[in-house]
PDB file of N, CA and C in Angstrom:
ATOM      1  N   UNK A1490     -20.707 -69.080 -21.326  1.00  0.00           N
ATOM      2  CA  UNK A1490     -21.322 -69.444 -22.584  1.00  0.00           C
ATOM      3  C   UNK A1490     -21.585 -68.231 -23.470  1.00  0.00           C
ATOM      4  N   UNK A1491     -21.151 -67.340 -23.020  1.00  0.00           N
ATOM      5  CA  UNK A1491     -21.472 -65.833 -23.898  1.00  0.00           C
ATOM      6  C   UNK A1491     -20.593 -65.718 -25.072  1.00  0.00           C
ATOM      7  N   UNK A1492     -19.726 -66.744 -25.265  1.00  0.00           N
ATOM      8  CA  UNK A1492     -18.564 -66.874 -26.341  1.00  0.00           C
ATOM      9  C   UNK A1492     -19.767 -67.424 -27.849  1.00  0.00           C
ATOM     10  N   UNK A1493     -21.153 -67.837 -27.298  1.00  0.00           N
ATOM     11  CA  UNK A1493     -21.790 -68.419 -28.318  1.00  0.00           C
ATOM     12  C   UNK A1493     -22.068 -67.844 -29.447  1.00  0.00           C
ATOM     13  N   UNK A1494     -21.820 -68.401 -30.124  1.00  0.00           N
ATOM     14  CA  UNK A1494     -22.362 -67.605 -31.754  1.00  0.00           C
ATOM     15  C   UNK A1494     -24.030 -68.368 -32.395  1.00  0.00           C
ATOM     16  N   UNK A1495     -24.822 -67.247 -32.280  1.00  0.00           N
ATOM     17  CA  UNK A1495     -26.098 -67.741 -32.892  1.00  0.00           C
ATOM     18  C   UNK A1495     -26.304 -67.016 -33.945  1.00  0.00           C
ATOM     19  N   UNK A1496     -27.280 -68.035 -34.648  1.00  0.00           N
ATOM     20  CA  UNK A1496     -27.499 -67.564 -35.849  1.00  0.00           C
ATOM     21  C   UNK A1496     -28.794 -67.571 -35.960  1.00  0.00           C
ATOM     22  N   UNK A1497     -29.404 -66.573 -36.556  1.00  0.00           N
ATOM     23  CA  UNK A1497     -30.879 -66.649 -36.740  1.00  0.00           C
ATOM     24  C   UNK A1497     -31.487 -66.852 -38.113  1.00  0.00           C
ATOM     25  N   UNK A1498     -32.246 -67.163 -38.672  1.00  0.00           N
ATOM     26  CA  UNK A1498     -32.829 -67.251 -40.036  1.00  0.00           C
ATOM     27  C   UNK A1498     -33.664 -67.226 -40.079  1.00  0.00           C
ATOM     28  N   UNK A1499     -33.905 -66.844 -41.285  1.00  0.00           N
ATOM     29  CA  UNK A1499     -35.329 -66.955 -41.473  1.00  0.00           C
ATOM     30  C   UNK A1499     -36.009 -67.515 -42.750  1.00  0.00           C
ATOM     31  N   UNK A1500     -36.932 -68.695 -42.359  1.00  0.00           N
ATOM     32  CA  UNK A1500     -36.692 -70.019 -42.995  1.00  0.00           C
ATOM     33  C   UNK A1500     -38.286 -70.151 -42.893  1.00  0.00           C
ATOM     34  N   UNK A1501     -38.927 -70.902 -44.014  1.00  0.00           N
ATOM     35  CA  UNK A1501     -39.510 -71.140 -45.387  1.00  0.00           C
ATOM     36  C   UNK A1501     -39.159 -69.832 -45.892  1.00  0.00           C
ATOM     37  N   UNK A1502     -39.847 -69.586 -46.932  1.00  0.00           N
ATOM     38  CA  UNK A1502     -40.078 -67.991 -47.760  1.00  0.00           C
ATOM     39  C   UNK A1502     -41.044 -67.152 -47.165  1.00  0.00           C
ATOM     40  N   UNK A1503     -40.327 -65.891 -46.872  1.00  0.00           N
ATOM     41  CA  UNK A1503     -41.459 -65.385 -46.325  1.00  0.00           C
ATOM     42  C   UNK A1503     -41.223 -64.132 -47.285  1.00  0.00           C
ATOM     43  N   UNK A1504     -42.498 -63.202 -47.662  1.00  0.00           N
ATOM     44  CA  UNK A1504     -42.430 -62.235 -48.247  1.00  0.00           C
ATOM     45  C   UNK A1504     -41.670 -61.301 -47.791  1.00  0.00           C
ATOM     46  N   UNK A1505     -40.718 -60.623 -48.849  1.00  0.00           N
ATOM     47  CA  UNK A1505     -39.642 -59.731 -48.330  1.00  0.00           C
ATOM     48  C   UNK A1505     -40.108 -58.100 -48.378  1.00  0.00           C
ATOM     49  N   UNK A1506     -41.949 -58.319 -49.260  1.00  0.00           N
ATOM     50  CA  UNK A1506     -42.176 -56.739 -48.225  1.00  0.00           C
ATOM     51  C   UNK A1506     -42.704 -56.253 -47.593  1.00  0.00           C
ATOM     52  N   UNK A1507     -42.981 -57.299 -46.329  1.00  0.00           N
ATOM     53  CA  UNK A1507     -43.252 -57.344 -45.139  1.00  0.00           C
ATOM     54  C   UNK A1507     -42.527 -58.502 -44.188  1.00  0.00           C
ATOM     55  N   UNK A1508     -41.110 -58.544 -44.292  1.00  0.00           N
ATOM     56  CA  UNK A1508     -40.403 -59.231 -43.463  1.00  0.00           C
ATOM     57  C   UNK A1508     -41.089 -59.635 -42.158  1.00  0.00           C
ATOM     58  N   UNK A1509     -40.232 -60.613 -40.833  1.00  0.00           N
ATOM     59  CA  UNK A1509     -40.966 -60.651 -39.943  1.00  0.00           C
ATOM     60  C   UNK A1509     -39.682 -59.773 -38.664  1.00  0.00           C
ATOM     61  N   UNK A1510     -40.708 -59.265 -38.230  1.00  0.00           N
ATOM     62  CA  UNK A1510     -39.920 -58.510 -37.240  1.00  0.00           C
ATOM     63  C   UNK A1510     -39.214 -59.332 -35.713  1.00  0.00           C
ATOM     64  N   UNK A1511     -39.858 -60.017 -35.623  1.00  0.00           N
ATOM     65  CA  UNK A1511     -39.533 -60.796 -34.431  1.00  0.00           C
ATOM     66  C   UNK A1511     -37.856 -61.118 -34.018  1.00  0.00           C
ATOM     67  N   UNK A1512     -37.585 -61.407 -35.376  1.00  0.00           N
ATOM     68  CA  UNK A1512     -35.796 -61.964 -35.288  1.00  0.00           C
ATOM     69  C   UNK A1512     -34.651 -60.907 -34.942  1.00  0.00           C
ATOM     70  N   UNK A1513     -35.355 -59.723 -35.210  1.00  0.00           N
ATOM     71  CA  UNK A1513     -34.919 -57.990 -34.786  1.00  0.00           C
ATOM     72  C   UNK A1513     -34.733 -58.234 -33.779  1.00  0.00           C
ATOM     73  N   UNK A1514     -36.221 -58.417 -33.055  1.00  0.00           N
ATOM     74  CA  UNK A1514     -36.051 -58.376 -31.616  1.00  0.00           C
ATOM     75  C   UNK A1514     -35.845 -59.179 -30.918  1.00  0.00           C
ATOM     76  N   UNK A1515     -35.646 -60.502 -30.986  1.00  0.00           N
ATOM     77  CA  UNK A1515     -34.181 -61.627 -30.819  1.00  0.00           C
ATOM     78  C   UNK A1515     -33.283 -61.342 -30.643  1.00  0.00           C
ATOM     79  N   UNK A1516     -32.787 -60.362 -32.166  1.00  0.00           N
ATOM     80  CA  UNK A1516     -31.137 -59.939 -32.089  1.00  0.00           C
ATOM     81  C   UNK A1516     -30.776 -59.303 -30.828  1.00  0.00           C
ATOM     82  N   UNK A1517     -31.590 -57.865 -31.238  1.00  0.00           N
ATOM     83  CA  UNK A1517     -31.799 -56.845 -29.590  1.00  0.00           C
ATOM     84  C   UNK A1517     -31.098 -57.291 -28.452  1.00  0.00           C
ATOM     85  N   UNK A1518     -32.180 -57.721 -28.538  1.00  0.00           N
ATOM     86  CA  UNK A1518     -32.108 -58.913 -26.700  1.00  0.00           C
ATOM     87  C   UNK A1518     -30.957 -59.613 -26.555  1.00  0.00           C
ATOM     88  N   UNK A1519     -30.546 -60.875 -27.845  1.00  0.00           N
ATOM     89  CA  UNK A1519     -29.523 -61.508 -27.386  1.00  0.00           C
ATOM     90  C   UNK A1519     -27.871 -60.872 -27.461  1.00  0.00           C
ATOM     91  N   UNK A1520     -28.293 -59.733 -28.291  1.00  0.00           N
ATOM     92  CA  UNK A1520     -26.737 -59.065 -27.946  1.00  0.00           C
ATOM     93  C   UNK A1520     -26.784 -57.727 -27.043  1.00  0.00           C
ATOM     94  N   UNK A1521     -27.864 -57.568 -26.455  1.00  0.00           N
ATOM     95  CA  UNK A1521     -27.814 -56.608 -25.220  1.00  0.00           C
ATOM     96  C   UNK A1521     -27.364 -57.643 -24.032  1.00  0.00           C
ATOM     97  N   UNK A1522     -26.969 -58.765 -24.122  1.00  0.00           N
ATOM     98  CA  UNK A1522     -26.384 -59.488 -23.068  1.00  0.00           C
ATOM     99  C   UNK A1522     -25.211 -60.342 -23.563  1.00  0.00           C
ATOM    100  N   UNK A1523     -24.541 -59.309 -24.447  1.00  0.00           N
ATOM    101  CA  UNK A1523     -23.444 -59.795 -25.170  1.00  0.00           C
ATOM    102  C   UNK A1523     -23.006 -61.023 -26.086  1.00  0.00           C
ATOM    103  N   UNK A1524     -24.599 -61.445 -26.387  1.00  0.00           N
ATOM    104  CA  UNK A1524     -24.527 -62.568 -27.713  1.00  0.00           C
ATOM    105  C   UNK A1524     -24.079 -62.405 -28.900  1.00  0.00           C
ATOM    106  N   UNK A1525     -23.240 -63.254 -29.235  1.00  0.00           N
ATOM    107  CA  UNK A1525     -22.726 -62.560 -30.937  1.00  0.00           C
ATOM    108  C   UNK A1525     -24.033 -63.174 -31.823  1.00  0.00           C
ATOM    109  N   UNK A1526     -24.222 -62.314 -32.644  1.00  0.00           N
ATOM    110  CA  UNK A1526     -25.906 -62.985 -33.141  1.00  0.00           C
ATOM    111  C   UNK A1526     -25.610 -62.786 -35.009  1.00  0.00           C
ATOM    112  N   UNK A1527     -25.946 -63.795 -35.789  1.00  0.00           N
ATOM    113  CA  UNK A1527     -25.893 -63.628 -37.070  1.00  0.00           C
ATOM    114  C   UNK A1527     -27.009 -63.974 -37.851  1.00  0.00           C
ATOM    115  N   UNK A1528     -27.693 -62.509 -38.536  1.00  0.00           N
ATOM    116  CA  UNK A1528     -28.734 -62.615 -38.584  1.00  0.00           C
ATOM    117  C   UNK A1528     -28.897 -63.039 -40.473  1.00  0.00           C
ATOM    118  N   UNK A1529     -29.750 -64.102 -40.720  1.00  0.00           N
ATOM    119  CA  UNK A1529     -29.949 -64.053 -42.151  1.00  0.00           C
ATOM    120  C   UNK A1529     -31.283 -64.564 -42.802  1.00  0.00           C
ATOM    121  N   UNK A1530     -31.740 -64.155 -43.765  1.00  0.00           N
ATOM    122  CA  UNK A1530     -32.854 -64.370 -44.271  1.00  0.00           C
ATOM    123  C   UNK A1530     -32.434 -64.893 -45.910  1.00  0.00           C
ATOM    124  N   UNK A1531     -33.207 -65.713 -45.712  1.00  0.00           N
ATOM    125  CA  UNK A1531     -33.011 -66.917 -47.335  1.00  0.00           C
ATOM    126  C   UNK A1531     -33.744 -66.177 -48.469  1.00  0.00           C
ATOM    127  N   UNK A1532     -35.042 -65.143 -48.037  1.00  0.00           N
ATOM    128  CA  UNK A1532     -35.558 -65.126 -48.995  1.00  0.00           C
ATOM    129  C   UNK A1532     -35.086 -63.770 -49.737  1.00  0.00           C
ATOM    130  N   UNK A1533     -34.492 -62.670 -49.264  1.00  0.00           N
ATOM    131  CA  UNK A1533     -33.409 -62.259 -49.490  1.00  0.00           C
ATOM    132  C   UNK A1533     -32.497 -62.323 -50.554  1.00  0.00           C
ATOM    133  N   UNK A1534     -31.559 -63.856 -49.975  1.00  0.00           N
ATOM    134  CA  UNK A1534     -30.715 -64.073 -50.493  1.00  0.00           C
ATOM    135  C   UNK A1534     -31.086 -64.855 -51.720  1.00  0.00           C
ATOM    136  N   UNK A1535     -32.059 -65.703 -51.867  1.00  0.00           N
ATOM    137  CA  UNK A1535     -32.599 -66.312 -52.904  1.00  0.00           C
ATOM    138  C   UNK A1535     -33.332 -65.047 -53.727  1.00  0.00           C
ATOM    139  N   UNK A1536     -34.227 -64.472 -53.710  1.00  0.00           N
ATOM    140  CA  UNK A1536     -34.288 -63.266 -54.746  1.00  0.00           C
ATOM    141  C   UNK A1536     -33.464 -62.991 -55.446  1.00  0.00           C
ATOM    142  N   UNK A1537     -32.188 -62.704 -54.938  1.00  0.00           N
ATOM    143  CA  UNK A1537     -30.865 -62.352 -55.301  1.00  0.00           C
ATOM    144  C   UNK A1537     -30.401 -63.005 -56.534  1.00  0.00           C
ATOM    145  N   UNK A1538     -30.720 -64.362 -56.412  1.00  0.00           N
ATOM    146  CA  UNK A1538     -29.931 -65.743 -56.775  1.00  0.00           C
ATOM    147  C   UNK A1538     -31.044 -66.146 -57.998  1.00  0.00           C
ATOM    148  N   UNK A1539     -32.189 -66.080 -57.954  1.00  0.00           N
ATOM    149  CA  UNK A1539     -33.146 -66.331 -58.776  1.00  0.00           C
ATOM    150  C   UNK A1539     -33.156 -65.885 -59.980  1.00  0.00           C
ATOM    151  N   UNK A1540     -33.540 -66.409 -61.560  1.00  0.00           N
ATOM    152  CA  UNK A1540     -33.085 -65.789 -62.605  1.00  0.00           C
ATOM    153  C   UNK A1540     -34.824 -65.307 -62.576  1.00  0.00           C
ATOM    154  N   UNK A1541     -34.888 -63.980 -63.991  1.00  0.00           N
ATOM    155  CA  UNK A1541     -35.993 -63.501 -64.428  1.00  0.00           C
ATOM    156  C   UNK A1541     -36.976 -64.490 -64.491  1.00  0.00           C
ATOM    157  N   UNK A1542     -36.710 -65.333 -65.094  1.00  0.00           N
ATOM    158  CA  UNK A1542     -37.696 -66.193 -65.613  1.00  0.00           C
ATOM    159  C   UNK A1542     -38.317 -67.410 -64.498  1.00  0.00           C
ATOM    160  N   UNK A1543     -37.707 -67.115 -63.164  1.00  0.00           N
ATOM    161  CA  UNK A1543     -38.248 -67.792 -62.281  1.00  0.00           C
ATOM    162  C   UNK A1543     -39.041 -66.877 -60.653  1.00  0.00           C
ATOM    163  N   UNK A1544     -38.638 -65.355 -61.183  1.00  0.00           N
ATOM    164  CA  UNK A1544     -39.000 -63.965 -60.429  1.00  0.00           C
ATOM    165  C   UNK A1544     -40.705 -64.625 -59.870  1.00  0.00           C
ATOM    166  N   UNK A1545     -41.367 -64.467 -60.779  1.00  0.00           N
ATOM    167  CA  UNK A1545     -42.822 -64.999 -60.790  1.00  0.00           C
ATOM    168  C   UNK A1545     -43.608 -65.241 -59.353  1.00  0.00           C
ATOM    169  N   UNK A1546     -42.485 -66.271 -59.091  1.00  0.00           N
ATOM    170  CA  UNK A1546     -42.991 -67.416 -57.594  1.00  0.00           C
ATOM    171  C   UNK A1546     -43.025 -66.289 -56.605  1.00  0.00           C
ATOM    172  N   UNK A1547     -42.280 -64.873 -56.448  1.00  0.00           N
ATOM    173  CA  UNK A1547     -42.044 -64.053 -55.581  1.00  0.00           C
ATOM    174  C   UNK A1547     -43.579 -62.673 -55.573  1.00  0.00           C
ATOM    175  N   UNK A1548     -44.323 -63.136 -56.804  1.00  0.00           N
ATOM    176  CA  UNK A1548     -45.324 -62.205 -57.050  1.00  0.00           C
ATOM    177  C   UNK A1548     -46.635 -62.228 -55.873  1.00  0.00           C
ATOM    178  N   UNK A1549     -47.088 -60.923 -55.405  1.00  0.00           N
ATOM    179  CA  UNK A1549     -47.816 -61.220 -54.620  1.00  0.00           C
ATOM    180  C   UNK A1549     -49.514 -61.935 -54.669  1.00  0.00           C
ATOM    181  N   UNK A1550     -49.424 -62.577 -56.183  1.00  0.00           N
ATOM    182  CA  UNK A1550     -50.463 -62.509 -56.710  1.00  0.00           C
ATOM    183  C   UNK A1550     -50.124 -64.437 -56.941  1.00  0.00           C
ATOM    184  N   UNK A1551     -48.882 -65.020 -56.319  1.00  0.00           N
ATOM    185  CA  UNK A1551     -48.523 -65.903 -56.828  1.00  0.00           C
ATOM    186  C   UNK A1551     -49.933 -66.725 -56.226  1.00  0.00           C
ATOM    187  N   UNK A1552     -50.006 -67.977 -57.467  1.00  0.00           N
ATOM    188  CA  UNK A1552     -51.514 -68.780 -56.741  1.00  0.00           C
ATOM    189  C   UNK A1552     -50.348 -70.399 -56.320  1.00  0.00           C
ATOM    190  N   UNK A1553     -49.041 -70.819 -56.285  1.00  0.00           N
ATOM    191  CA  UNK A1553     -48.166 -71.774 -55.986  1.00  0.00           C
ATOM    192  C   UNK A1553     -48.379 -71.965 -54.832  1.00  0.00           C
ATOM    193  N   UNK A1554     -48.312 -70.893 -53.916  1.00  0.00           N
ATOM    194  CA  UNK A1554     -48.236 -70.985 -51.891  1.00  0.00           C
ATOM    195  C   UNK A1554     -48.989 -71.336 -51.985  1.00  0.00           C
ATOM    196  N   UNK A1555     -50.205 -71.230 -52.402  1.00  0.00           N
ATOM    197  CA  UNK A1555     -51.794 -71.753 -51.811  1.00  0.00           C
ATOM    198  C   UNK A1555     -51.726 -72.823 -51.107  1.00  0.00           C
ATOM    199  N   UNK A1556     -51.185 -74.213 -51.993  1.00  0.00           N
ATOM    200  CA  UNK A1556     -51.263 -75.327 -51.474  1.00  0.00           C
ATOM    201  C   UNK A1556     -50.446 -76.012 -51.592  1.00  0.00           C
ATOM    202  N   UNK A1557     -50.498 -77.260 -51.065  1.00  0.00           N
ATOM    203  CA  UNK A1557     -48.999 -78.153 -50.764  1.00  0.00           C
ATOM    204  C   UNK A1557     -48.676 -78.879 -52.096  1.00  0.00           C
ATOM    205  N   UNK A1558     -49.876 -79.222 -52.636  1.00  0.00           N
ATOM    206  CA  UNK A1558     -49.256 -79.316 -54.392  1.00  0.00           C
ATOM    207  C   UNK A1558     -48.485 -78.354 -55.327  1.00  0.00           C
ATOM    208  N   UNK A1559     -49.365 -77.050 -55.412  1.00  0.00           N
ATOM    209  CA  UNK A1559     -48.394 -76.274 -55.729  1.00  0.00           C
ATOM    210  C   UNK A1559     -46.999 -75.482 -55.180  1.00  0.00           C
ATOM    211  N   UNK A1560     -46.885 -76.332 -54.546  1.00  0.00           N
ATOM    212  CA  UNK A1560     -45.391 -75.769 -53.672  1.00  0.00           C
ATOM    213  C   UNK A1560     -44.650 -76.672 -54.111  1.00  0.00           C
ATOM    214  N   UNK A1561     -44.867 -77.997 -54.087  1.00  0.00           N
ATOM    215  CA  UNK A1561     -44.146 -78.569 -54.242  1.00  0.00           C
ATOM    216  C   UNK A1561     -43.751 -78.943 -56.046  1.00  0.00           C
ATOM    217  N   UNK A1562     -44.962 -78.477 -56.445  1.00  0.00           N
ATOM    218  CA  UNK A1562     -44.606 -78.907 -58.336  1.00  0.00           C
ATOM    219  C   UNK A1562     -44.002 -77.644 -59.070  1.00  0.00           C
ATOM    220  N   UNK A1563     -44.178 -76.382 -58.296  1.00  0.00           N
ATOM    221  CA  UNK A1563     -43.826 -75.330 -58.901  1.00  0.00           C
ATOM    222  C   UNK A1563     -42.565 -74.795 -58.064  1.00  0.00           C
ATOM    223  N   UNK A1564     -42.918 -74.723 -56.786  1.00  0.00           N
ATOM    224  CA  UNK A1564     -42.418 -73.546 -56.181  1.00  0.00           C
ATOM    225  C   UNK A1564     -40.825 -74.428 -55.410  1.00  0.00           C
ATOM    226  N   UNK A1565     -40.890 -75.341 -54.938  1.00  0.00           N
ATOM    227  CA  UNK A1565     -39.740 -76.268 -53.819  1.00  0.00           C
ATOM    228  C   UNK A1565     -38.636 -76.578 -55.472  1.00  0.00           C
ATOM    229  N   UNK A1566     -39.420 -76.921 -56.666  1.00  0.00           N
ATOM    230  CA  UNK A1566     -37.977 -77.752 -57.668  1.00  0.00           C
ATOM    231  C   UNK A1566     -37.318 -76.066 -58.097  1.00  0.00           C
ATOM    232  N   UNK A1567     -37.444 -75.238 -57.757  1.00  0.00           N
ATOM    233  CA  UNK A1567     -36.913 -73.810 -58.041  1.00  0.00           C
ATOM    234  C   UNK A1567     -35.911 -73.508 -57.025  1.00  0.00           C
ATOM    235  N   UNK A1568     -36.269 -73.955 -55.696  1.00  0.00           N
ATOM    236  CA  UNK A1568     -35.455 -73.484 -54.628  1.00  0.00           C
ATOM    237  C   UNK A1568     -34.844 -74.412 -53.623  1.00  0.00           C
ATOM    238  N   UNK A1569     -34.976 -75.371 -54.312  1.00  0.00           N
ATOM    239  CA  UNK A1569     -34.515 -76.907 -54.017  1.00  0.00           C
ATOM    240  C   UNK A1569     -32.940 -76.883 -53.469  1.00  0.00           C
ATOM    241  N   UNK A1570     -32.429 -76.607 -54.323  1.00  0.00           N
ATOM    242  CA  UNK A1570     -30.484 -76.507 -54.647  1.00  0.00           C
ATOM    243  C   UNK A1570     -30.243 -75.434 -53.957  1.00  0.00           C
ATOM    244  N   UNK A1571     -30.618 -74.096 -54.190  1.00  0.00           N
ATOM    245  CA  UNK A1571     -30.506 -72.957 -53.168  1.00  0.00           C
ATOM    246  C   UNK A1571     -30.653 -73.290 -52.171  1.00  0.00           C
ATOM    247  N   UNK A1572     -31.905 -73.601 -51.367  1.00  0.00           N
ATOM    248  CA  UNK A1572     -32.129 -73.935 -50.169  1.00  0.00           C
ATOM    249  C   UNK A1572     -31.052 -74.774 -49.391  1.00  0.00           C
ATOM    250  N   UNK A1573     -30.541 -75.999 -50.078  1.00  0.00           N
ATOM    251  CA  UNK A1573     -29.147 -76.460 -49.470  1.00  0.00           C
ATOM    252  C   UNK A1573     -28.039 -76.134 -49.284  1.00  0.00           C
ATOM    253  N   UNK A1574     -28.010 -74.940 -50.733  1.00  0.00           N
ATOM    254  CA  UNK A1574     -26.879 -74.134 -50.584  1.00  0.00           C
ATOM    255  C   UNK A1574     -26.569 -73.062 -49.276  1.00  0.00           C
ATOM    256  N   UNK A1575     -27.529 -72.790 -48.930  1.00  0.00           N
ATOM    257  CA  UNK A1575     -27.942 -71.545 -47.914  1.00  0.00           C
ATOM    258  C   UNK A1575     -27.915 -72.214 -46.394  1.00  0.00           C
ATOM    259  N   UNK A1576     -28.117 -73.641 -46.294  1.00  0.00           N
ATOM    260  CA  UNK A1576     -28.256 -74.086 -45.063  1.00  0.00           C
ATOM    261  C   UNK A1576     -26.522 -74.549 -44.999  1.00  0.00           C
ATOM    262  N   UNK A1577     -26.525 -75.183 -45.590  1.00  0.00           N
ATOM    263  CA  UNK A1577     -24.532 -75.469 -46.400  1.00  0.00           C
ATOM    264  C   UNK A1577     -23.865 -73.743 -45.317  1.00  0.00           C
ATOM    265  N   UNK A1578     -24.381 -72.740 -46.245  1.00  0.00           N
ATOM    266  CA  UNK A1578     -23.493 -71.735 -46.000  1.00  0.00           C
ATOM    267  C   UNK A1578     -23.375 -71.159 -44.529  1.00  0.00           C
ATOM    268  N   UNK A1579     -24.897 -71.585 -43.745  1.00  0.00           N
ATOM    269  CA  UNK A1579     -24.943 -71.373 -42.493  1.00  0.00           C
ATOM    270  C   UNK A1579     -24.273 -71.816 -41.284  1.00  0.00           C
ATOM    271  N   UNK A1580     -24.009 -72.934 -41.917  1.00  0.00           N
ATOM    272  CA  UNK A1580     -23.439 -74.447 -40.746  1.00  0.00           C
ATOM    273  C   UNK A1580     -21.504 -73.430 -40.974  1.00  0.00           C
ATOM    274  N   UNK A1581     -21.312 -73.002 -42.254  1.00  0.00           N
ATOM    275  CA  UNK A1581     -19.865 -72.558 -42.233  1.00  0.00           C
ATOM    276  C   UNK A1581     -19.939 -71.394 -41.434  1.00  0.00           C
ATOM    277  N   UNK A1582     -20.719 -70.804 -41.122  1.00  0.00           N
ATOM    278  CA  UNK A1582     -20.373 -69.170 -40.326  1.00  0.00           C
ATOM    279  C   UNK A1582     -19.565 -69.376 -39.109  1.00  0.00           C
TER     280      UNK A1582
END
């Protein structure tokens, strides 16, 4: 089974400046026993993808995360389409 290809992500949004370290040391491990491991983070790649005028949601001052209303009225119709796009692109690796 060492032929397996995993993929790791890293999934809701998590602040990109303080990533989470854990999936590092996942990787480590699963390819010190010859796992092919593919590592990716959405929030990353969505930064990337995000225009100026929607930068905002990424501020550390944002008040949207707080709660499940504002996630969902501000922050989810922004990253809605991305988010499928990115899970889309994962299933192809």
């Amino acid at each position: 089974m060492r032929n397996m290809k995993i993929i790791l992500g890293i999934l809701p949004l998590w602040g990109t400046d303080h990533p989470p370290l854990g999936i590092g040391y996942l990787t480590a491990q699963l390819e010190k026993y010859n796992y092919k491991v593919i590592q990716s983070d959405f929030n990353i790649d969505l930064r990337t993808l995000i225009n100026k005028q929607n930068s905002h949601i990424f501020n550390k001052n944002s008040k949207f995360w707080g709660t499940i209303n504002g996630f969902n009225k501000f922050i989810y119709p922004i990253i809605d389409s991305n988010l499928n796009n990115y899970v889309d692109s994962l299933l192809d690796m």
